[in-house]
Amino acid sequence: MSDATNTLAPGPQPATRQEAPQAPLVHTRDGTLLAHPGESVLETLERHGHHVEFQCRSGYCGACRTPLLAGSVHYPNVPLAFVSPGECLPCCCKPVGAIRLDIKKG
């Protein structure tokens, strides 16, 4: 599976000509994190002080598997590790709009 989807209300609104698209938000048990354009969810988490177990940063091993409670992520390259509905691999996915993860700083 290459995309994981759940719902998070309210959904992101399409950008108008006057506004620039907003950076995606990553909601965790510790708060809301602003993702930089182009960075993986893991990079966002690390930049905000989260320590996530990982081995590969490419979706090969599945060590970073994390519950995805709401929202949608995109995998630029299909991961080799199995991803169940309601999970994501932060090392290689990018948020599509706002997402909610069951993760906290550890």
PDB file of C-alpha atoms in Angstrom:
ATOM      1  CA  MET A   1       0.000   0.000   0.000  1.00  0.00           C
ATOM      2  CA  SER A   2       1.394   3.359  -0.876  1.00  0.00           C
ATOM      3  CA  ASP A   3      -1.012   5.749   0.882  1.00  0.00           C
ATOM      4  CA  ALA A   4      -2.665   5.627   4.290  1.00  0.00           C
ATOM      5  CA  THR A   5      -5.841   7.590   4.785  1.00  0.00           C
ATOM      6  CA  ASN A   6      -8.088   8.508   7.677  1.00  0.00           C
ATOM      7  CA  THR A   7     -10.104  11.632   8.374  1.00  0.00           C
ATOM      8  CA  LEU A   8      -9.223  14.744  10.307  1.00  0.00           C
ATOM      9  CA  ALA A   9     -11.791  17.519  10.548  1.00  0.00           C
ATOM     10  CA  PRO A  10     -11.695  20.179   9.321  1.00  0.00           C
ATOM     11  CA  GLY A  11      -9.795  19.363   6.137  1.00  0.00           C
ATOM     12  CA  PRO A  12      -7.251  21.680   4.570  1.00  0.00           C
ATOM     13  CA  GLN A  13      -8.778  24.305   2.326  1.00  0.00           C
ATOM     14  CA  PRO A  14      -7.478  24.814  -1.214  1.00  0.00           C
ATOM     15  CA  ALA A  15      -5.137  27.785  -1.546  1.00  0.00           C
ATOM     16  CA  THR A  16      -6.493  30.865  -3.293  1.00  0.00           C
ATOM     17  CA  ARG A  17      -4.471  32.995  -5.660  1.00  0.00           C
ATOM     18  CA  GLN A  18      -3.691  35.475  -2.877  1.00  0.00           C
ATOM     19  CA  GLU A  19      -2.480  32.890  -0.321  1.00  0.00           C
ATOM     20  CA  ALA A  20       0.529  30.644  -0.517  1.00  0.00           C
ATOM     21  CA  PRO A  21      -0.117  26.983   0.277  1.00  0.00           C
ATOM     22  CA  GLN A  22       0.292  26.266   3.990  1.00  0.00           C
ATOM     23  CA  ALA A  23       2.928  23.832   5.189  1.00  0.00           C
ATOM     24  CA  PRO A  24       1.456  20.562   6.473  1.00  0.00           C
ATOM     25  CA  LEU A  25       0.939  20.086  10.201  1.00  0.00           C
ATOM     26  CA  VAL A  26       1.942  16.988  12.149  1.00  0.00           C
ATOM     27  CA  HIS A  27      -0.100  16.603  15.333  1.00  0.00           C
ATOM     28  CA  THR A  28       1.465  14.424  18.052  1.00  0.00           C
ATOM     29  CA  ARG A  29       0.617  13.748  21.688  1.00  0.00           C
ATOM     30  CA  ASP A  30       3.061  16.589  22.510  1.00  0.00           C
ATOM     31  CA  GLY A  31       1.572  19.247  20.256  1.00  0.00           C
ATOM     32  CA  THR A  32       1.514  20.474  16.684  1.00  0.00           C
ATOM     33  CA  LEU A  33       4.616  20.493  14.487  1.00  0.00           C
ATOM     34  CA  LEU A  34       5.053  22.466  11.279  1.00  0.00           C
ATOM     35  CA  ALA A  35       6.531  20.386   8.456  1.00  0.00           C
ATOM     36  CA  HIS A  36       8.968  22.062   6.075  1.00  0.00           C
ATOM     37  CA  PRO A  37       8.266  21.616   2.364  1.00  0.00           C
ATOM     38  CA  GLY A  38       9.763  18.405   1.002  1.00  0.00           C
ATOM     39  CA  GLU A  39      10.832  16.893   4.316  1.00  0.00           C
ATOM     40  CA  SER A  40       9.735  13.472   5.522  1.00  0.00           C
ATOM     41  CA  VAL A  41       7.583  13.056   8.605  1.00  0.00           C
ATOM     42  CA  LEU A  42      10.666  11.639  10.376  1.00  0.00           C
ATOM     43  CA  GLU A  43      12.674  14.772   9.567  1.00  0.00           C
ATOM     44  CA  THR A  44       9.862  16.926  10.961  1.00  0.00           C
ATOM     45  CA  LEU A  45       9.702  14.841  14.139  1.00  0.00           C
ATOM     46  CA  GLU A  46      13.491  14.926  14.605  1.00  0.00           C
ATOM     47  CA  ARG A  47      13.649  18.683  14.053  1.00  0.00           C
ATOM     48  CA  HIS A  48      11.149  19.095  16.895  1.00  0.00           C
ATOM     49  CA  GLY A  49      13.054  16.859  19.323  1.00  0.00           C
ATOM     50  CA  HIS A  50      11.333  13.506  18.838  1.00  0.00           C
ATOM     51  CA  HIS A  51      13.546  10.417  18.899  1.00  0.00           C
ATOM     52  CA  VAL A  52      12.006   7.843  16.568  1.00  0.00           C
ATOM     53  CA  GLU A  53      13.485   4.369  16.093  1.00  0.00           C
ATOM     54  CA  PHE A  54      14.571   3.882  12.477  1.00  0.00           C
ATOM     55  CA  GLN A  55      17.132   1.875  10.536  1.00  0.00           C
ATOM     56  CA  CYS A  56      16.906   2.741   6.863  1.00  0.00           C
ATOM     57  CA  ARG A  57      15.150   6.084   6.084  1.00  0.00           C
ATOM     58  CA  SER A  58      13.794   4.482   2.918  1.00  0.00           C
ATOM     59  CA  GLY A  59      10.850   2.281   3.942  1.00  0.00           C
ATOM     60  CA  TYR A  60      12.836  -0.920   3.711  1.00  0.00           C
ATOM     61  CA  CYS A  61      12.865  -2.154   7.318  1.00  0.00           C
ATOM     62  CA  GLY A  62       9.646  -0.885   8.935  1.00  0.00           C
ATOM     63  CA  ALA A  63      11.382  -0.067  12.256  1.00  0.00           C
ATOM     64  CA  CYS A  64       9.753   3.394  12.374  1.00  0.00           C
ATOM     65  CA  ARG A  65       6.180   2.098  11.866  1.00  0.00           C
ATOM     66  CA  THR A  66       3.880   4.551  13.696  1.00  0.00           C
ATOM     67  CA  PRO A  67       0.103   4.688  14.233  1.00  0.00           C
ATOM     68  CA  LEU A  68      -1.514   7.215  11.877  1.00  0.00           C
ATOM     69  CA  LEU A  69      -4.658   8.305  13.716  1.00  0.00           C
ATOM     70  CA  ALA A  70      -5.924  10.822  11.184  1.00  0.00           C
ATOM     71  CA  GLY A  71      -4.970  12.401   7.892  1.00  0.00           C
ATOM     72  CA  SER A  72      -3.125  11.133   4.865  1.00  0.00           C
ATOM     73  CA  VAL A  73       0.505  10.578   3.916  1.00  0.00           C
ATOM     74  CA  HIS A  74       2.207  10.126   0.566  1.00  0.00           C
ATOM     75  CA  TYR A  75       5.134   7.840  -0.226  1.00  0.00           C
ATOM     76  CA  PRO A  76       7.241   9.297  -3.077  1.00  0.00           C
ATOM     77  CA  ASN A  77       8.741   5.804  -3.460  1.00  0.00           C
ATOM     78  CA  VAL A  78       6.694   2.743  -2.548  1.00  0.00           C
ATOM     79  CA  PRO A  79       8.137   1.310   0.688  1.00  0.00           C
ATOM     80  CA  LEU A  80       9.158  -2.342   0.815  1.00  0.00           C
ATOM     81  CA  ALA A  81       8.025  -2.707   4.448  1.00  0.00           C
ATOM     82  CA  PHE A  82       4.373  -3.630   4.924  1.00  0.00           C
ATOM     83  CA  VAL A  83       2.142  -0.732   5.998  1.00  0.00           C
ATOM     84  CA  SER A  84      -1.257  -1.599   7.467  1.00  0.00           C
ATOM     85  CA  PRO A  85      -4.214   0.779   7.336  1.00  0.00           C
ATOM     86  CA  GLY A  86      -3.851   3.182  10.238  1.00  0.00           C
ATOM     87  CA  GLU A  87      -0.032   3.140  10.124  1.00  0.00           C
ATOM     88  CA  CYS A  88       2.707   5.048   8.370  1.00  0.00           C
ATOM     89  CA  LEU A  89       6.470   4.859   7.951  1.00  0.00           C
ATOM     90  CA  PRO A  90       7.669   8.338   9.008  1.00  0.00           C
ATOM     91  CA  CYS A  91      11.130   7.746   7.520  1.00  0.00           C
ATOM     92  CA  CYS A  92       9.872   7.916   3.959  1.00  0.00           C
ATOM     93  CA  CYS A  93       6.398   9.470   3.895  1.00  0.00           C
ATOM     94  CA  LYS A  94       5.334  13.067   3.553  1.00  0.00           C
ATOM     95  CA  PRO A  95       2.182  14.516   5.120  1.00  0.00           C
ATOM     96  CA  VAL A  96      -0.701  15.460   2.850  1.00  0.00           C
ATOM     97  CA  GLY A  97      -2.282  18.313   4.771  1.00  0.00           C
ATOM     98  CA  ALA A  98      -2.639  17.792   8.515  1.00  0.00           C
ATOM     99  CA  ILE A  99      -1.945  14.391  10.054  1.00  0.00           C
ATOM    100  CA  ARG A 100      -2.240  13.029  13.584  1.00  0.00           C
ATOM    101  CA  LEU A 101       0.274  10.489  14.904  1.00  0.00           C
ATOM    102  CA  ASP A 102       0.123   8.450  18.105  1.00  0.00           C
ATOM    103  CA  ILE A 103       3.652   9.393  19.140  1.00  0.00           C
ATOM    104  CA  LYS A 104       5.274  11.489  21.826  1.00  0.00           C
ATOM    105  CA  LYS A 105       8.787  12.628  22.658  1.00  0.00           C
ATOM    106  CA  GLY A 106      10.712   9.830  24.226  1.00  0.00           C
TER     107      GLY A 106
END
